[in-house]
Every structure is written in C-alpha cells, then in structure tokens.
Coordinates of C-alpha atoms in Angstrom, one line a residue:
M1 CA 72.3 18.3 -83.2
T2 CA 70.3 20.9 -85.1
S3 CA 71.5 23.1 -88.1
P4 CA 69.6 26.1 -89.8
D5 CA 70.1 24.5 -93.1
M6 CA 68.5 21.2 -92.0
P7 CA 64.9 20.2 -93.0
S8 CA 62.4 21.1 -90.4
R9 CA 60.4 17.8 -91.1
P10 CA 60.1 15.0 -88.7
L11 CA 63.4 12.4 -89.1
H12 CA 61.1 9.9 -90.1
D13 CA 59.9 12.0 -93.2
W14 CA 63.5 12.6 -94.4
S15 CA 64.8 11.1 -97.8
A16 CA 67.8 8.9 -97.6
T17 CA 69.8 11.7 -99.5
E18 CA 68.8 14.0 -96.8
L19 CA 69.9 11.5 -94.3
V20 CA 73.3 10.7 -95.8
A21 CA 74.1 14.4 -96.1
A22 CA 73.3 14.9 -92.5
Y23 CA 75.4 12.1 -91.5
A24 CA 78.4 13.4 -93.5
A25 CA 78.1 16.7 -91.9
R26 CA 77.8 15.4 -88.6
Q27 CA 74.2 17.1 -88.0
L28 CA 72.6 13.7 -87.4
S29 CA 73.1 10.1 -86.3
P30 CA 72.0 7.0 -87.5
V31 CA 70.9 5.9 -84.1
E32 CA 68.7 8.9 -83.4
V33 CA 67.4 8.6 -86.8
T34 CA 66.5 4.8 -86.3
Q35 CA 65.2 5.7 -82.7
A36 CA 62.8 8.4 -84.2
V37 CA 61.5 5.9 -87.3
L38 CA 61.0 3.0 -84.6
A39 CA 58.7 5.5 -82.5
H40 CA 56.9 6.7 -85.6
I41 CA 56.5 3.0 -86.5
E42 CA 54.8 2.3 -83.1
R43 CA 52.6 5.0 -83.5
W44 CA 51.4 3.9 -86.7
E45 CA 51.5 0.1 -87.0
G46 CA 48.7 -0.8 -84.7
K47 CA 46.4 0.7 -87.4
L48 CA 48.5 0.0 -90.5
H49 CA 49.7 -3.7 -90.2
A50 CA 52.6 -3.2 -92.7
L51 CA 55.3 -5.0 -91.0
Y52 CA 56.6 -8.6 -90.1
A53 CA 59.5 -9.6 -87.7
L54 CA 60.4 -6.1 -86.7
D55 CA 63.6 -6.3 -84.6
A56 CA 64.2 -3.2 -82.9
E57 CA 67.3 -4.0 -81.1
A58 CA 68.8 -5.7 -84.0
A59 CA 68.2 -2.2 -86.2
L60 CA 69.6 -0.1 -83.1
A61 CA 72.6 -2.3 -83.1
Q62 CA 73.1 -1.8 -86.9
A63 CA 72.7 1.9 -86.5
R64 CA 75.2 2.2 -83.5
A65 CA 77.8 0.3 -86.2
S66 CA 76.8 2.7 -88.9
E67 CA 77.5 5.6 -86.3
A68 CA 80.7 4.6 -85.6
R69 CA 82.0 4.4 -89.3
W70 CA 80.2 7.9 -89.6
L71 CA 82.4 9.0 -86.8
E72 CA 85.5 7.5 -87.9
G73 CA 85.1 9.0 -91.4
E74 CA 84.7 5.7 -93.2
P75 CA 81.3 4.9 -94.1
L76 CA 80.6 2.3 -96.6
V77 CA 80.2 3.8 -100.0
G78 CA 78.9 2.0 -103.1
P79 CA 79.1 2.4 -107.1
Q80 CA 79.5 6.0 -108.0
G81 CA 79.4 7.3 -104.4
A82 CA 75.8 6.0 -103.7
C83 CA 75.7 5.7 -99.8
L84 CA 73.2 3.9 -97.9
D85 CA 75.3 3.8 -94.8
G86 CA 73.0 4.2 -91.7
V87 CA 69.3 4.6 -93.6
P88 CA 66.6 2.9 -92.2
A89 CA 65.4 0.3 -94.9
T90 CA 62.8 -2.6 -95.0
L91 CA 62.4 -5.7 -97.4
K92 CA 59.5 -7.5 -98.4
E93 CA 58.9 -10.9 -96.5
N94 CA 59.3 -12.9 -99.8
I95 CA 63.1 -11.7 -100.0
A96 CA 64.9 -14.3 -97.5
T97 CA 66.9 -12.7 -94.7
R98 CA 69.0 -15.1 -92.6
G99 CA 67.7 -16.4 -89.7
T100 CA 64.2 -15.0 -90.3
P101 CA 61.4 -17.5 -91.4
M102 CA 59.4 -16.6 -94.5
P103 CA 56.0 -17.3 -94.4
L104 CA 55.1 -16.2 -98.1
G105 CA 52.1 -14.4 -96.5
T106 CA 50.4 -17.4 -95.7
A107 CA 49.4 -19.4 -92.7
A108 CA 49.9 -22.6 -94.8
T109 CA 53.9 -22.3 -94.5
E110 CA 55.8 -23.9 -92.1
L111 CA 58.2 -21.3 -90.4
V112 CA 61.7 -22.2 -90.9
P113 CA 64.5 -19.7 -90.5
A114 CA 66.1 -18.5 -93.9
A115 CA 69.5 -20.1 -94.4
E116 CA 71.1 -17.2 -96.2
D117 CA 70.2 -13.7 -97.4
A118 CA 68.8 -13.6 -100.8
P119 CA 70.6 -11.0 -103.2
P120 CA 68.5 -7.8 -102.4
A121 CA 68.9 -8.5 -98.7
A122 CA 72.9 -9.1 -99.3
R123 CA 73.0 -5.9 -101.0
L124 CA 71.5 -3.7 -98.3
R125 CA 73.4 -5.2 -95.5
E126 CA 76.9 -4.7 -97.2
A127 CA 75.7 -1.0 -98.1
G128 CA 75.4 -0.6 -94.3
A129 CA 71.4 0.2 -94.4
V130 CA 69.8 -0.3 -91.2
L131 CA 67.2 -3.3 -91.6
L132 CA 64.2 -2.6 -89.6
A133 CA 61.9 -5.5 -90.5
K134 CA 60.1 -7.2 -93.4
T135 CA 57.1 -6.2 -94.9
T136 CA 53.8 -7.8 -95.3
M137 CA 52.3 -9.7 -98.6
P138 CA 49.3 -11.7 -99.4
D139 CA 49.1 -15.7 -99.7
Y140 CA 52.0 -16.7 -102.1
G141 CA 52.1 -13.1 -103.6
M142 CA 49.0 -13.8 -105.5
L143 CA 46.8 -10.9 -104.9
S144 CA 47.0 -7.2 -105.5
S145 CA 45.9 -6.7 -101.8
G146 CA 46.9 -6.6 -98.3
L147 CA 44.6 -9.3 -97.4
S148 CA 46.8 -12.5 -96.0
S149 CA 45.9 -15.6 -94.1
F150 CA 49.0 -15.1 -92.0
H151 CA 49.6 -11.3 -91.4
A152 CA 47.2 -8.9 -90.1
L153 CA 45.2 -6.8 -92.8
T154 CA 47.4 -4.1 -94.2
R155 CA 45.6 -0.9 -94.7
N156 CA 46.3 2.0 -97.1
P157 CA 47.8 5.0 -94.8
W158 CA 45.9 7.7 -97.1
D159 CA 42.6 5.8 -96.0
L160 CA 42.6 2.9 -93.5
G161 CA 39.1 1.8 -95.0
K162 CA 41.0 1.2 -98.3
N163 CA 43.4 -1.4 -99.4
P164 CA 47.2 -0.7 -100.2
G165 CA 47.5 -3.1 -103.1
G166 CA 50.0 -5.9 -103.4
S167 CA 51.5 -7.9 -103.4
S168 CA 54.0 -5.6 -102.1
A169 CA 51.1 -4.3 -99.6
G170 CA 53.1 -3.6 -96.5
A171 CA 56.3 -2.0 -98.4
A172 CA 54.1 0.6 -100.2
A173 CA 52.0 1.3 -96.9
A174 CA 55.4 1.6 -94.9
A175 CA 56.7 3.9 -97.6
A176 CA 53.6 6.4 -97.7
A177 CA 53.3 6.1 -93.7
G178 CA 57.0 7.2 -93.2
Y179 CA 58.6 4.0 -92.1
G180 CA 62.0 5.4 -93.2
P181 CA 63.0 6.2 -96.7
L182 CA 63.8 2.8 -98.2
H183 CA 61.8 -0.3 -99.0
V184 CA 62.3 -2.9 -101.4
G185 CA 59.5 -5.1 -103.1
T186 CA 58.8 -7.8 -105.8
D187 CA 56.9 -7.6 -109.0
I188 CA 55.6 -10.4 -111.5
G189 CA 52.5 -8.8 -112.5
G190 CA 52.3 -5.3 -111.2
S191 CA 53.3 -6.2 -107.5
V192 CA 55.5 -3.0 -106.8
R193 CA 53.6 -0.5 -109.4
L194 CA 50.0 -1.4 -108.2
P195 CA 50.5 -0.6 -104.6
A196 CA 53.0 2.5 -105.4
G197 CA 50.0 3.9 -107.4
W198 CA 47.4 3.4 -104.7
C199 CA 49.8 4.4 -102.0
G200 CA 51.2 7.7 -103.7
I201 CA 54.8 6.8 -103.8
F202 CA 57.8 6.0 -106.4
T203 CA 58.9 2.5 -107.5
L204 CA 60.4 1.0 -110.5
K205 CA 60.1 -2.3 -111.9
P206 CA 63.4 -2.6 -113.5
S207 CA 64.2 -4.7 -116.4
L208 CA 64.3 -8.4 -115.9
G209 CA 67.5 -9.5 -114.5
R210 CA 68.6 -5.7 -113.8
I211 CA 68.3 -6.7 -109.7
P212 CA 69.6 -10.3 -109.1
I213 CA 67.0 -12.2 -107.3
K214 CA 66.7 -15.6 -105.7
P215 CA 64.5 -17.5 -107.0
P216 CA 64.4 -16.1 -110.0
F217 CA 61.4 -16.6 -112.5
A218 CA 59.9 -15.5 -115.8
G219 CA 58.7 -11.8 -115.0
R220 CA 59.9 -11.4 -111.4
V221 CA 61.7 -8.7 -110.3
A222 CA 62.8 -6.9 -107.4
G223 CA 62.4 -3.0 -107.3
P224 CA 62.8 0.0 -105.0
M225 CA 59.6 1.6 -103.3
T226 CA 60.3 5.0 -102.1
R227 CA 58.9 8.6 -101.8
T228 CA 61.3 10.0 -104.5
V229 CA 63.1 9.1 -107.3
A230 CA 66.6 10.2 -106.0
D231 CA 66.2 7.8 -103.1
A232 CA 65.3 4.9 -105.9
A233 CA 68.2 5.7 -107.6
Q234 CA 70.3 5.2 -104.7
L235 CA 68.9 1.7 -104.2
M236 CA 69.5 0.6 -107.8
A237 CA 73.0 1.7 -107.6
H238 CA 73.3 -1.1 -104.9
L239 CA 70.7 -3.7 -105.9
S240 CA 72.0 -4.1 -109.2
R241 CA 75.3 -5.1 -108.2
P242 CA 76.1 -8.8 -109.4
D243 CA 75.0 -12.1 -107.6
W244 CA 76.0 -15.6 -109.2
R245 CA 72.9 -17.0 -107.9
D246 CA 70.4 -15.6 -110.4
G247 CA 71.1 -17.3 -113.5
M248 CA 68.8 -15.0 -115.4
S249 CA 70.5 -11.7 -114.2
L250 CA 72.0 -9.4 -116.7
P251 CA 75.7 -8.7 -117.0
W252 CA 77.0 -6.2 -114.4
Q253 CA 77.3 -2.7 -115.9
D254 CA 79.4 -0.2 -113.6
N255 CA 78.9 2.7 -116.2
I256 CA 75.2 3.2 -115.7
P257 CA 75.1 6.7 -113.7
W258 CA 72.3 6.0 -111.5
L259 CA 72.5 9.1 -109.4
A260 CA 72.8 11.4 -112.4
L261 CA 69.4 13.0 -112.0
G262 CA 70.0 16.4 -111.6
E263 CA 68.3 19.0 -114.3
Q264 CA 72.0 19.1 -115.9
D265 CA 71.6 15.3 -116.5
M266 CA 68.3 15.5 -117.9
P267 CA 68.2 14.5 -121.7
P268 CA 65.9 17.4 -123.3
L269 CA 62.1 16.3 -123.4
R270 CA 61.7 18.2 -126.7
G271 CA 61.8 15.9 -129.6
L272 CA 60.9 12.8 -127.5
K273 CA 58.1 10.5 -128.7
L274 CA 55.9 9.3 -126.2
G275 CA 52.9 7.0 -126.6
L276 CA 49.8 7.4 -124.5
M277 CA 47.8 4.0 -123.9
M278 CA 44.6 4.8 -122.2
D279 CA 42.9 1.5 -123.2
A280 CA 44.8 -1.6 -122.6
G281 CA 42.7 -4.1 -124.7
W282 CA 41.0 -5.8 -122.0
G283 CA 40.1 -5.5 -118.3
L284 CA 38.4 -2.7 -116.4
T285 CA 37.9 0.3 -118.0
V286 CA 39.9 3.5 -116.8
E287 CA 37.7 5.5 -114.4
P288 CA 37.3 9.3 -115.3
E289 CA 39.4 10.7 -112.3
T290 CA 42.3 8.5 -113.3
A291 CA 41.8 9.2 -117.1
A292 CA 42.1 13.0 -116.4
A293 CA 45.0 12.7 -114.5
V294 CA 47.0 10.7 -116.7
Q295 CA 46.0 12.7 -119.7
A296 CA 47.0 15.9 -117.7
A297 CA 50.4 14.5 -117.4
A298 CA 50.6 13.5 -120.9
R299 CA 49.7 17.1 -121.7
A300 CA 52.6 18.5 -119.4
F301 CA 55.1 16.4 -121.3
E302 CA 53.9 17.8 -124.6
A303 CA 53.9 21.4 -123.3
A304 CA 57.5 20.8 -122.3
G305 CA 58.3 19.9 -126.0
A306 CA 57.6 15.9 -126.5
S307 CA 55.2 14.7 -128.8
V308 CA 52.4 12.5 -127.6
E309 CA 50.5 10.2 -129.9
P310 CA 47.9 7.3 -128.7
L311 CA 48.7 3.9 -128.5
R312 CA 46.2 1.2 -128.9
G313 CA 45.9 -1.6 -126.4
F314 CA 48.1 -4.4 -127.6
S315 CA 47.4 -7.3 -125.6
T316 CA 44.2 -9.6 -125.8
R317 CA 41.9 -11.6 -123.8
T318 CA 43.6 -14.8 -125.4
M319 CA 46.7 -13.8 -123.9
I320 CA 45.6 -13.3 -120.4
D321 CA 43.3 -16.3 -120.1
G322 CA 46.1 -18.4 -121.3
L323 CA 48.4 -16.8 -118.7
D324 CA 45.6 -17.3 -116.0
A325 CA 45.5 -21.0 -116.8
F326 CA 49.4 -21.5 -116.7
W327 CA 49.5 -19.7 -113.3
R328 CA 46.5 -21.6 -111.9
M329 CA 48.2 -24.8 -112.8
R330 CA 51.7 -23.7 -111.2
S331 CA 49.8 -22.7 -108.3
W332 CA 47.4 -25.7 -108.2
L333 CA 50.3 -28.0 -108.3
D334 CA 52.0 -26.2 -105.2
I335 CA 49.1 -26.0 -103.3
S336 CA 47.5 -29.5 -103.8
A337 CA 50.8 -30.8 -102.6
L338 CA 50.1 -29.4 -99.1
P339 CA 48.9 -31.8 -96.3
E340 CA 44.8 -31.1 -96.1
A341 CA 45.5 -29.1 -92.9
R342 CA 47.8 -26.9 -94.1
R343 CA 45.9 -26.5 -97.6
N344 CA 42.9 -25.3 -95.9
K345 CA 44.7 -22.5 -94.2
V346 CA 45.2 -21.0 -97.6
L347 CA 42.8 -17.9 -98.4
P348 CA 39.5 -19.1 -99.9
Y349 CA 39.7 -16.6 -102.5
I350 CA 43.0 -18.2 -103.9
R351 CA 41.9 -21.8 -103.4
A352 CA 39.1 -20.9 -105.4
W353 CA 41.3 -19.4 -108.1
V354 CA 43.7 -22.3 -108.3
D355 CA 41.0 -25.2 -108.1
R356 CA 40.6 -25.1 -112.0
G357 CA 44.0 -26.3 -112.5
A358 CA 43.0 -29.8 -111.6
S359 CA 40.8 -30.0 -114.8
L360 CA 43.4 -28.3 -117.2
T361 CA 44.6 -30.4 -120.1
A362 CA 48.1 -30.6 -121.3
A363 CA 47.2 -28.5 -124.2
E364 CA 45.7 -26.0 -122.4
L365 CA 48.7 -25.6 -120.2
Y366 CA 51.1 -25.4 -123.2
H367 CA 49.0 -22.8 -124.8
G368 CA 48.9 -20.9 -121.7
Y369 CA 52.6 -20.8 -121.3
S370 CA 53.0 -19.9 -124.8
Q371 CA 51.3 -16.7 -124.2
M372 CA 54.1 -15.2 -122.2
A373 CA 55.7 -15.3 -125.4
A374 CA 52.8 -13.9 -127.5
L375 CA 52.6 -10.9 -124.9
R376 CA 56.1 -10.1 -124.8
D377 CA 56.3 -9.9 -128.6
A378 CA 53.3 -7.8 -128.7
A379 CA 54.5 -5.1 -126.1
I380 CA 57.8 -5.0 -127.6
A381 CA 56.4 -4.3 -131.0
A382 CA 54.1 -1.8 -129.7
C383 CA 56.5 0.4 -127.8
E384 CA 59.0 0.1 -130.6
P385 CA 57.7 3.5 -132.3
F386 CA 58.2 5.3 -129.1
D387 CA 60.9 6.6 -126.8
Y388 CA 58.4 5.9 -123.8
V389 CA 55.0 5.1 -123.2
L390 CA 52.5 6.8 -120.6
S391 CA 49.6 4.9 -119.2
P392 CA 47.4 4.7 -116.1
V393 CA 48.9 2.1 -113.5
S394 CA 45.7 0.7 -112.5
P395 CA 42.1 1.4 -113.9
G396 CA 40.9 3.2 -110.7
P397 CA 42.1 4.2 -107.1
A398 CA 42.3 2.1 -103.9
F399 CA 39.6 -0.5 -103.1
P400 CA 38.2 -1.5 -99.7
A401 CA 40.5 -3.2 -97.5
E402 CA 39.2 -6.6 -97.1
W403 CA 38.8 -7.2 -100.6
A404 CA 41.2 -9.5 -102.5
S405 CA 41.3 -7.4 -105.6
P406 CA 39.4 -4.5 -107.2
I407 CA 36.3 -6.8 -108.1
N408 CA 36.9 -9.2 -105.6
D409 CA 36.1 -12.1 -108.0
P410 CA 38.4 -15.2 -107.9
Q411 CA 37.3 -16.2 -111.3
R412 CA 38.1 -12.9 -112.8
P413 CA 41.3 -12.1 -111.0
F414 CA 43.4 -10.3 -113.3
E415 CA 41.0 -7.4 -114.7
H416 CA 43.0 -4.7 -113.1
I417 CA 46.6 -5.7 -114.2
A418 CA 46.1 -5.1 -117.8
F419 CA 48.4 -1.9 -117.5
T420 CA 51.1 -3.6 -115.8
L421 CA 51.4 -7.7 -116.6
P422 CA 52.7 -6.8 -120.2
Y423 CA 55.9 -5.4 -119.3
N424 CA 56.7 -8.2 -116.8
M425 CA 56.6 -10.5 -119.8
S426 CA 58.3 -8.3 -121.9
E427 CA 61.0 -7.6 -119.5
Q428 CA 60.8 -3.6 -120.1
P429 CA 61.5 -1.2 -117.3
A430 CA 58.1 0.6 -116.1
A431 CA 57.8 3.0 -113.2
S432 CA 54.6 4.3 -111.2
I433 CA 54.8 7.7 -109.9
N434 CA 52.1 9.7 -108.3
C435 CA 50.2 12.2 -110.7
G436 CA 47.3 13.4 -108.9
Y437 CA 44.2 12.5 -106.7
T438 CA 40.6 11.7 -106.5
A439 CA 38.0 13.7 -105.1
A440 CA 38.4 11.5 -101.8
G441 CA 42.1 12.3 -101.6
L442 CA 43.3 8.9 -102.9
P443 CA 46.6 9.0 -104.9
I444 CA 46.6 8.2 -108.7
G445 CA 49.8 6.7 -110.6
L446 CA 51.1 7.2 -113.8
Q447 CA 53.1 4.5 -115.4
I448 CA 56.2 5.4 -117.7
I449 CA 57.4 2.4 -119.7
G450 CA 61.0 2.4 -121.4
K451 CA 62.7 0.0 -123.7
R452 CA 64.2 -3.0 -122.5
F453 CA 67.3 -2.2 -120.4
D454 CA 66.5 1.5 -120.4
D455 CA 66.3 1.9 -116.6
L456 CA 68.1 4.7 -116.4
G457 CA 65.9 6.5 -118.8
V458 CA 62.8 5.5 -117.3
L459 CA 64.3 6.9 -113.8
R460 CA 65.1 10.2 -115.8
M461 CA 61.7 10.4 -117.1
A462 CA 60.1 10.1 -113.6
S463 CA 62.7 12.6 -112.3
A464 CA 61.4 15.2 -115.1
W465 CA 57.7 14.4 -114.2
E466 CA 58.7 14.8 -110.4
R467 CA 59.8 18.4 -111.3
M468 CA 56.8 19.1 -113.4
R469 CA 54.1 18.0 -111.2
G470 CA 55.1 20.5 -108.3
A471 CA 54.3 20.2 -104.7
Q472 CA 52.4 17.2 -103.3
R473 CA 49.8 17.1 -100.8
P474 CA 51.3 16.3 -97.3
W475 CA 51.8 12.6 -96.7
P476 CA 49.4 10.8 -94.3
E477 CA 49.6 11.2 -90.6
V478 CA 49.0 8.7 -87.8
P479 CA 45.1 9.0 -87.2
G480 CA 44.2 10.7 -84.0

C-alpha cells in the first residue's frame, strides 16, 4: 500500500518511528518491510560482511506474527508508548540469543548454542522487533576494527577500502548500509562510539547499568546504534527495562521520558555551560579535518546561546598504561588457558598484545587495576564544572580495512581511544553523532558527554545537534 504522505525512500531506509506510524495507519506491513530489508541485505552483504547467523525464515515468521498483531489492533507497546513491533533489528554477536552459537568473533571459540537470551535480546523479543541476524565483531571484541579470525573482513559502506571500526563493527556498518533501522552493540572503551563515528550513525553509550547486560563487567555497556536519535530513544525505552541477571544494573526508572525529544521538550541551550576538549592528554593528535568539524559544532552550540570553554585533557599515560597491563593480563589468562590448536587461531595481533601478560608481576597487575578508579575520578572531576562536554570521538577518520587499529601496532593498541575510554571507567553517558565529512567523504563523529545518569540529557543534546546540523549526505548505496 502507498499513501501520498508516506516517505518516498526505499523501505530499508525508513526509520523505526516512520515504520511504526505506517503500521498503525495500515499503510505498510511488517512482512513487506522485512522482505525489502532482506532483499537489500542480499545486495550489500557480499561486499560488506556485516552479519552473522542471518535467518531469513525466522525473521519472516516474526514479521508475520507482528502483522497479525497489527491487524488485530493489538501491537506490543512498551513503556511510555514506545513501540518496536515489526521493526527489523540486529544484535551484536556477543549478546546471546537462545539457540545461536556465540563465537565472540574468533575462530578459537567452540560453537555451542546459547542457552538463553541475554537481557538486550530478551527485551527486543518482548517488544516484537524482527530479529534479522547477529552482527560481526573482532576476536573477543579486543579491536576497534572489523578484522576477525572467524568472520569475513567487515568493511565500511562509505568506502569499502576503509574499516568500520569496532568492536561493534557489523552493527555500525549495517546501520549505515540500511540493514533496517535498529541495531544494538556493546562498548567497554569506545566500541559503539568509534564505529558510529567512522560510519556516520548515532549511538549512545549509556551510563553503566542503565541497560542490563550479561555478563556485566566494569565499564561494559550495551547501546543503541541507529541513524536517528529518535530511533535510539525508542530502543532505550525498551532496553533499559530491568533484568535481575545484571547485578550491576541501575534501579528501574519508569519516569524517564525517553521519547520526549520534540522541540517543545528541549531544554534551552541558552545558559548551558559546555566544555570542549580537543586534546585528551595522551594518544594520537586530532587530525585537522576532524578538529575543524568538532570546533564548528561547538561554535553552533555557542551561537544557539550556550557558553563553550576549553577543557584540558585529564587522563594520563600512567592511567592508560596501567589499564593496558590489567587488560593484557586478563586476556592472557583467558587465551593461554586454551588448547594450543585453538590458541593459535586467535588473530596474531591480539596474541602479540596479550603475550606481555605472562611477565607481569602482581604489583603491576594491582597498579593497573587501580587506574580504573584513577581515571573515573579524573573524568568526573573534569566534567563537573560543565553541563555537557564536547570532543571528537576519535582523532581521525576511518583507516584501512585490513588494519587492526588506526596505527596497526599491537604494542600501542589504545592510542585512538583517548577520547572514549574515560567515560566507560567514569560510568558517564556519551553519544556519538555525525558532525561532518572529510574531503574524501568519510564521516566525522562528535562526542557529547553528560554527567552520570543523565542519559536523557545527552539524547536531548544530540537531538538538538541533529536539528542544527541540517541535511546530511545521502547514505551509501550498494556499489555497482
């Protein structure tokens, strides 16, 4: 069915909010939308390699069940009227879905079907979303890259010679390429924000515990990855619902108005105090095109009435070296415990990184672990004078597809995460949203950071920027 007021774009380009409105008006069916998205995936996927465990028949069965609910006038509706019933979605492959093996991006994993849905998967099923597939990740999620020993190399749809980033590599590539509107990734040091920035989409790394996850770990969160802020808000309304299996999750708050992102809901920008951080204190220097785009965004907020003040980098080489040592030891213990044949299947880059774990002392390990708290305290103190903080997501744009990181050096693996890592340790919400393009047409990400638990405020700031930045370039098309 068609209507004069329906968007003229192909169905795979429609947002979740547009699809739900069309379902409610009986202008579209979840079945025809799912068929259209699956056909689009078939055209793209041989070049992009963003998916794992695609199950078209299961997706169509879910779409038919959703269609029946809509025809009966009984769609599944979540908190505050949020509705995802019949909307195509994907989940990063380290978010367990019942019956699907979880390789964790590495050929070293023994493939055993997952016994149950992890909390984000359970919430999407309860909402009636159409789960198309899982999305790819690098070995154990240890890289900001689409490089994996298990999956084919995931590429960036803006330029197939470039990397989508990671570790939520497939989710970001899928969102930018139009594999439906809703995608969920995970982040422990930048793993939703970095690929979002390099693929030109929106993401929110929520406050720690805002979205229940299994297994929980210090700094680890799940987050929505979408083309629009409004679609991410729809996901937040569902994903933030409680789940006892995450002992680190926040108490359920049913009074957060996730969907209140219209202009009438926006707090005035005039009077807000914003920090602008262009030097993180360590890591790679911000490249000129990235710096220009982020500074232009800051000036736009200033023109709208906010005050913008420089914020000096607050993290240090001591902090990052300590965390590097701690994570090397943690990963070395896991990988060294594998039988040799399986251990040798892990990417050589990662094996080279973890090897130093074998020689770390107990004192070095304890010192490294203590840097989590040091970085948390430094981030919270630095952000305290400001309502929000702006920064680049990464120092530069997407890098070669075959590389494991922007400098491809396993002995310097974290030089590109200086702007993202602190907010995992400090548990603060931080979003990535596109703020421009390089001369070569690659997206540039703006990071918006809020105080702990102010997830809605970060969404609202991102929504304000979404309005201010104006029309974006067309999304990438399938190469001819």
